[in-house]
Tab-separated table of C-alpha atoms in Angstrom:
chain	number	residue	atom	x	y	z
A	1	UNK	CA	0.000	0.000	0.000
A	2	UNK	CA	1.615	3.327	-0.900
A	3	UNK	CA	-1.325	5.905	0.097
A	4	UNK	CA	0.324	9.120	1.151
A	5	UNK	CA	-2.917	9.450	2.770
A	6	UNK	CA	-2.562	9.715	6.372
A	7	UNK	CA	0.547	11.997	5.908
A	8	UNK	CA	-2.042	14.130	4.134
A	9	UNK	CA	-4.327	13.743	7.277
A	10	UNK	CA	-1.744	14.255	9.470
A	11	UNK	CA	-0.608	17.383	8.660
A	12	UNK	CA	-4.025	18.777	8.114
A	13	UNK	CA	-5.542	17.648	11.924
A	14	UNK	CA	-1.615	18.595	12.868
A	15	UNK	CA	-2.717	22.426	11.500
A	16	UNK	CA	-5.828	22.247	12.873
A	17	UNK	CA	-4.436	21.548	16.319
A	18	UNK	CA	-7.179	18.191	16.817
A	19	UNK	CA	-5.939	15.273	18.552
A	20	UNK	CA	-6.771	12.444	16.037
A	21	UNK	CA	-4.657	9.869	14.793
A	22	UNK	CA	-5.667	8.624	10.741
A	23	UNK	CA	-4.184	5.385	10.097
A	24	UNK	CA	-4.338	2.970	6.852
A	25	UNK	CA	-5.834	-0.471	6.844
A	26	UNK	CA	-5.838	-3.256	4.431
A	27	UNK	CA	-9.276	-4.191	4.233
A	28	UNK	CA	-9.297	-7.386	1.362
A	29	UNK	CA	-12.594	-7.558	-0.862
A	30	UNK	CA	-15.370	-9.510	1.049
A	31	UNK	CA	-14.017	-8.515	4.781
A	32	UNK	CA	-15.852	-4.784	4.665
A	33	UNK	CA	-18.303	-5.876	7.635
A	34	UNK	CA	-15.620	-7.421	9.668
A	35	UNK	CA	-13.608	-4.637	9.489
A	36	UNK	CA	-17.286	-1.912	10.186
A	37	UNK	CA	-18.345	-3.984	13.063
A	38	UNK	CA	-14.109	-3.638	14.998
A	39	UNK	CA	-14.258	-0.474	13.469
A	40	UNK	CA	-17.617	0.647	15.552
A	41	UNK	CA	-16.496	-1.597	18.543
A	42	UNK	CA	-12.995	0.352	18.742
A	43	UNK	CA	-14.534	4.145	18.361
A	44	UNK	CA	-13.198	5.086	15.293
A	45	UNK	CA	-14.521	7.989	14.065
A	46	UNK	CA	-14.604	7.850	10.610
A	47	UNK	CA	-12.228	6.367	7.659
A	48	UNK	CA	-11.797	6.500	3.950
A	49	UNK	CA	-12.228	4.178	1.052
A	50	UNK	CA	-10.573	2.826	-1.808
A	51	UNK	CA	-12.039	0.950	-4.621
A	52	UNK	CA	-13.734	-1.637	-4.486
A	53	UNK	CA	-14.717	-0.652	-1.229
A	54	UNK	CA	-16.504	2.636	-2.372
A	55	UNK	CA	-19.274	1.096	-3.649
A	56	UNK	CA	-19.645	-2.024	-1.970
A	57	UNK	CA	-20.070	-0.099	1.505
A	58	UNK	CA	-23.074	1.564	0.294
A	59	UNK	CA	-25.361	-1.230	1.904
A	60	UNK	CA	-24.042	-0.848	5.456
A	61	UNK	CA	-25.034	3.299	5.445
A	62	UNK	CA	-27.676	4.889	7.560
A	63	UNK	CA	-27.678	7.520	5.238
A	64	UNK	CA	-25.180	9.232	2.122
A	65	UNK	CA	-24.797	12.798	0.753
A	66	UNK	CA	-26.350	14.217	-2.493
A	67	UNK	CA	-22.982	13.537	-4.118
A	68	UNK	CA	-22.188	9.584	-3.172
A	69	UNK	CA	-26.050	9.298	-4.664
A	70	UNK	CA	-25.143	11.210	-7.939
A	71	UNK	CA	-21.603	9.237	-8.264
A	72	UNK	CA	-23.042	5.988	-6.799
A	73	UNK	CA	-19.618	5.964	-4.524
A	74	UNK	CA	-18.778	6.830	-1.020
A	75	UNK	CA	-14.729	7.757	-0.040
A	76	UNK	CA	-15.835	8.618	3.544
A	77	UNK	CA	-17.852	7.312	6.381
A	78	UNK	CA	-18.044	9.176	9.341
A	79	UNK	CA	-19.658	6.937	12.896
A	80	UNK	CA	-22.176	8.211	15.058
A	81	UNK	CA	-23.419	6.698	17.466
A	82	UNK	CA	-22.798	3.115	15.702
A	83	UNK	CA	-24.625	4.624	12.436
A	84	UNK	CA	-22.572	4.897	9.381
A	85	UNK	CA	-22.828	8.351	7.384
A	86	UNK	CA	-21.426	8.167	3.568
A	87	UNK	CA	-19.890	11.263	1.530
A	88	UNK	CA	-17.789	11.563	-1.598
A	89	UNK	CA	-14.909	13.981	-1.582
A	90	UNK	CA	-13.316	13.010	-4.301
A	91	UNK	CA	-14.325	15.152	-7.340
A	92	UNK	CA	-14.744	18.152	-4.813
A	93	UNK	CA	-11.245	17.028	-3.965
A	94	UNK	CA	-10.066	17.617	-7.755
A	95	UNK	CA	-11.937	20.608	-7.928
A	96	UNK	CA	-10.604	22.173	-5.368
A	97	UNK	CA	-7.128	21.696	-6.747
A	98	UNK	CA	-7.799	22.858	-9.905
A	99	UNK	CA	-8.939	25.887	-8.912
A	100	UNK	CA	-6.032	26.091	-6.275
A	101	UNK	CA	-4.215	25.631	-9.583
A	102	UNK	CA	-5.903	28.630	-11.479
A	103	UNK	CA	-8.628	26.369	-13.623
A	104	UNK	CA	-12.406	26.467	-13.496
A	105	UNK	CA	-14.689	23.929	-14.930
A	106	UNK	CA	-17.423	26.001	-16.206
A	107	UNK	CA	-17.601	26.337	-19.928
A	108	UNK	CA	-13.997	24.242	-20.828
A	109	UNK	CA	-13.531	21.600	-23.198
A	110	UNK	CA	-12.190	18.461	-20.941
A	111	UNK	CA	-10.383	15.325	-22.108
A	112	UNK	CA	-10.749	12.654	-19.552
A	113	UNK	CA	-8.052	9.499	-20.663
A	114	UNK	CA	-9.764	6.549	-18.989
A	115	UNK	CA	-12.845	5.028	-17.448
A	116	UNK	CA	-12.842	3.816	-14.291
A	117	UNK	CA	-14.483	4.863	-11.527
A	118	UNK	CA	-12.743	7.623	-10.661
A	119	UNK	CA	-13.224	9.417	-14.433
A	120	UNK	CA	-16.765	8.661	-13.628
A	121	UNK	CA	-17.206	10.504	-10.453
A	122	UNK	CA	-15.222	13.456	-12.509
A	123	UNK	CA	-16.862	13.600	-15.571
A	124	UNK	CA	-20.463	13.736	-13.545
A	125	UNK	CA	-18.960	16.344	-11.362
A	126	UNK	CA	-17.817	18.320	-14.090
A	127	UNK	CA	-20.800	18.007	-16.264
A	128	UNK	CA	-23.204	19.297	-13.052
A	129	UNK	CA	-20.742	22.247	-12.758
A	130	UNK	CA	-21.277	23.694	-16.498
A	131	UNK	CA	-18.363	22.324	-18.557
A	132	UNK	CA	-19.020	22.695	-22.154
A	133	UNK	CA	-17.716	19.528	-23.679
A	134	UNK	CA	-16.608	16.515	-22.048
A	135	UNK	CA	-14.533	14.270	-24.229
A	136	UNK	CA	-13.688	10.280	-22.326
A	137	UNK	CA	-11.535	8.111	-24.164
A	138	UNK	CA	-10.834	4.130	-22.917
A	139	UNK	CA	-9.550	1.624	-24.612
A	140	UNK	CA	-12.551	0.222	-24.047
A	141	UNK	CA	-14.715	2.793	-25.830
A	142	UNK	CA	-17.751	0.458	-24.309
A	143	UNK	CA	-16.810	1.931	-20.539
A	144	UNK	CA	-16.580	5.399	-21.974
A	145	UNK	CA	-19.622	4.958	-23.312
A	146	UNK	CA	-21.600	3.982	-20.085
A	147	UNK	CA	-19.797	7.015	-18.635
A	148	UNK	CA	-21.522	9.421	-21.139
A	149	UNK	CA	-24.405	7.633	-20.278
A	150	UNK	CA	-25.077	7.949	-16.894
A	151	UNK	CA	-24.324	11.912	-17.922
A	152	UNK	CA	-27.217	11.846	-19.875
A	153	UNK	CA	-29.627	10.191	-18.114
A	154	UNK	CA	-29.235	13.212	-15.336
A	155	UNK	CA	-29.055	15.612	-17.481
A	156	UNK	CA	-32.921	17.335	-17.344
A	157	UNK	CA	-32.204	16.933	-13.449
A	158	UNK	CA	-29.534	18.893	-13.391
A	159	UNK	CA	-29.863	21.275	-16.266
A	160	UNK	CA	-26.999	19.884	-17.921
A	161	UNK	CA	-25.452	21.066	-20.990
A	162	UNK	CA	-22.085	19.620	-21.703
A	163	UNK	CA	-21.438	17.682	-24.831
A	164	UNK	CA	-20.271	14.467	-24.281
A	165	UNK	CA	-18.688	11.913	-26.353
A	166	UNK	CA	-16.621	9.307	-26.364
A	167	UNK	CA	-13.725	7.188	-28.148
A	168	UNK	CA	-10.980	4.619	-28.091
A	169	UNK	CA	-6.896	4.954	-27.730
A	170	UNK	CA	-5.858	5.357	-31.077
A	171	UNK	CA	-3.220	7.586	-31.734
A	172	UNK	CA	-5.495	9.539	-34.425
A	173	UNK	CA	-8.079	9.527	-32.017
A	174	UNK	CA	-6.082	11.248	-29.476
A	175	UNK	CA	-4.644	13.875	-31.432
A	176	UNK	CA	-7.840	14.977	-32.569
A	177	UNK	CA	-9.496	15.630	-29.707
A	178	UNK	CA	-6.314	16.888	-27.531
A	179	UNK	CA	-6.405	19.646	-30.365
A	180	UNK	CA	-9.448	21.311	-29.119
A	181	UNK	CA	-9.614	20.867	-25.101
A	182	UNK	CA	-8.605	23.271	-22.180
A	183	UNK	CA	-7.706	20.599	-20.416
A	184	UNK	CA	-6.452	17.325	-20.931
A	185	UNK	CA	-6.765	14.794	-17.613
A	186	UNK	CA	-4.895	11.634	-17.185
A	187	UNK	CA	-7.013	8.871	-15.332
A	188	UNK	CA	-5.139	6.031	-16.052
A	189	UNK	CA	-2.715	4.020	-14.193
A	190	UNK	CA	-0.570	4.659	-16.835
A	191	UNK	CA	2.895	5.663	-15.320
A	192	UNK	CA	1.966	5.254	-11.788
A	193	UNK	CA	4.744	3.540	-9.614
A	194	UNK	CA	4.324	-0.080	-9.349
A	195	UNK	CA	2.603	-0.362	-12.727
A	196	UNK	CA	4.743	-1.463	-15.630
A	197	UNK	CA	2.838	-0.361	-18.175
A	198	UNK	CA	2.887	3.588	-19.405
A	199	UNK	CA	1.968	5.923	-22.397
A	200	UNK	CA	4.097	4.323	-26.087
A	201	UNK	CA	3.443	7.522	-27.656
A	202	UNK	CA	2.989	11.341	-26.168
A	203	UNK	CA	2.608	13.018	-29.131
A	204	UNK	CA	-0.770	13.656	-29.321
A	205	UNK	CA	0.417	16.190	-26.454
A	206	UNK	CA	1.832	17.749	-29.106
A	207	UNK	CA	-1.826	19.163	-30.559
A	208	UNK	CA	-2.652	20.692	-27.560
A	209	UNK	CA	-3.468	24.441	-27.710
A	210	UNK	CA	-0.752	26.535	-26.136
A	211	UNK	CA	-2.584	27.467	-22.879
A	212	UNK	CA	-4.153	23.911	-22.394
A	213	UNK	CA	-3.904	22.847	-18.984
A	214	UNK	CA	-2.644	19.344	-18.318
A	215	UNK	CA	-3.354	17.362	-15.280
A	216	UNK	CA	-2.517	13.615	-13.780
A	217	UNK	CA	-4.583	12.118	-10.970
A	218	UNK	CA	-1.186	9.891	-10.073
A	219	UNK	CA	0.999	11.309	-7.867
A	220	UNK	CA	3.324	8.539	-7.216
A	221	UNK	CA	6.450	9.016	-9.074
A	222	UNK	CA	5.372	13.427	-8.709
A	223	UNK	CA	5.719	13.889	-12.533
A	224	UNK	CA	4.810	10.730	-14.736
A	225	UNK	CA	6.343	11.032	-18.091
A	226	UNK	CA	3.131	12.150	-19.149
A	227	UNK	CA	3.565	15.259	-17.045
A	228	UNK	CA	7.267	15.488	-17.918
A	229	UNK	CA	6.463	15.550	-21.967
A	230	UNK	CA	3.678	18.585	-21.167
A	231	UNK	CA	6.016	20.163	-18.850
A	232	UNK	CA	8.732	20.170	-21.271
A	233	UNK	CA	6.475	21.715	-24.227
A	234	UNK	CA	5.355	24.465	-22.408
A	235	UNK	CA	2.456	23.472	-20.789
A	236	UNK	CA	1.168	24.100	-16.931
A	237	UNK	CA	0.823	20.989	-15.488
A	238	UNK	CA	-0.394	19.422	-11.894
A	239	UNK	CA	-0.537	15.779	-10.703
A	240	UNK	CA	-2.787	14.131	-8.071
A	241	UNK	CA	-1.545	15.183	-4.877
A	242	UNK	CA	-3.200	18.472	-4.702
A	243	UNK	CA	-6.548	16.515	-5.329
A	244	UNK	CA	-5.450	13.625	-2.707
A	245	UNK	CA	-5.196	16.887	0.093
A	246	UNK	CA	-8.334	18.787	-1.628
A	247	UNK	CA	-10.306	15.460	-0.802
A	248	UNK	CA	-8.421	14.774	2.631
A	249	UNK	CA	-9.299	18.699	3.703
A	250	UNK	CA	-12.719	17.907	2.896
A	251	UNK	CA	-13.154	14.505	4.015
A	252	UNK	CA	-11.647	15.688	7.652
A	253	UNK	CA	-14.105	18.768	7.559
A	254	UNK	CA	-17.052	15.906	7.966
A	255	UNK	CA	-15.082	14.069	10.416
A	256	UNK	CA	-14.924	17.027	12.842
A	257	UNK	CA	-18.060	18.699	11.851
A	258	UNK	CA	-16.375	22.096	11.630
A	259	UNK	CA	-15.980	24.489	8.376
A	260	UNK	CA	-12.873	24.771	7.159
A	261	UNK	CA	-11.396	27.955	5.426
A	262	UNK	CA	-10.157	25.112	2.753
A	263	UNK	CA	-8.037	27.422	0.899
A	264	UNK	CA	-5.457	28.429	3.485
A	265	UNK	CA	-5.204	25.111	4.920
A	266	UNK	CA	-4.699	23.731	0.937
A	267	UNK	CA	-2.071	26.180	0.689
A	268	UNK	CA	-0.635	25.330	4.163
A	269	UNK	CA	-0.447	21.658	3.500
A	270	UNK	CA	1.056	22.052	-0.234
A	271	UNK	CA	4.334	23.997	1.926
């Protein structure tokens, strides 16, 4: 397990002066109730989740926020009183970074590479908040697909009225639509330490527009090749760390049910 995760917590709870400790635990698929009913019986307060877990805890919540409903995913469960509350910070998380990072949502053209759960949550999140056109590409178009999907089967609800479209990994395929996007979002596990497989060919980077904004949601090595080809032609960049503390600041504002002036303590815990 490499989660920089509870150095993220710590720091935050260590700025906030609160006397918690956040530790990580390997909880293996099939052993979530085991690990809810010690969890309960020991007074912990709350913890975080990993996929699969984010989904598969849904059945043991009292009750989750308007966001783990829209993304069908929880990443935190606060206890009370042996009841277990579900949130998603995740895609407030990113969002928060981003804009910590100079970039707003509303009205861009976003390329999302990959479709897991995690470009999902974004894509929904990003789509609710007014981007214009949101572009997923997998290679499996078919997951992409169901992404772009799910975005328009909310879409009345939420007055939604991003374009959204979808498409495979070919290199033709990538060029094109990296030619016409703000910003172009890695959320693969391509590059990531411990994974032996990465991008063959970056040049589709190379049809970016000059000002286009390029992010990672790794952050383990800090710059990914990926990164490292943007960087190197000019382009801003910003991996997943800043979204790993956006999501931690938010996630530990629910575990101490206080407000958080988010922006100083993202800025204090970046150093």
């Amino acid at each position: 397990m490499h989660s920089k995760s509870p150095i993220v917590h710590g720091k935050v709870l260590d700025e906030l002066g609160a006397k918690y400790e956040y530790d990580k635990v390997q909880v293996k698929k099939g052993g979530l109730e085991e690990y809810i009913k010690s969890a309960v019986a020991g007074g912990v307060t709350g913890f975080n989740l990993t996929m699969p877990h984010k989904v598969d805890i849904i059945p043991f919540l009292k009750e989750i926020d308007e966001d783990a409903k829209l993304f069908g995913a929880v990443n935190t469960v606060k206890i009370n009183d042996g009841e277990l509350y579900g949130y998603n910070t995740d895609a407030g998380g990113l969002v928060l970074s981003l804009s910590m990072n100079g970039f707003d949502v509303k009205d861009k053209n976003i390329v999302i590479l990959g479709a897991g759960g995690v470009s999902s949550t974004i894509a929904v999140k990003f789509a609710v908040m007014g981007a214009k056109r949101i572009v997923i590409l997998n290679r499996t178009p078919e997951k992409a697909e169901n992404i772009c999907s799910r975005i328009d089967s909310i879409r009345d609800e939420f007055d939604i009225m991003a374009e959204v479209s979808f498409g495979g990994f070919e290199i033709d395929t990538l060029k094109s639509c990296a030619g016409s996007c703000d910003m172009l979002l890695n959320a693969t596990p391509l590059g990531m330490t411990g994974v032996d497989s990465d991008y063959e060919d970056l040049s589709f980077i190379d049809c970016l527009s000059n000002d286009a904004f390029v992010a990672d949601l790794i952050y383990s090595p800090e710059k990914t090749k990926f990164l490292e080809y943007a960087e190197e032609h000019g382009h801003k960049i910003m991996n997943g760390y800043g979204m790993l503390i956006g999501q931690a600041i938010l996630a530990d504002e629910i575990y101490l049910s206080q407000k958080l002036d988010v922006s100083e303590l993202y800025t204090k815990v970046v150093g």
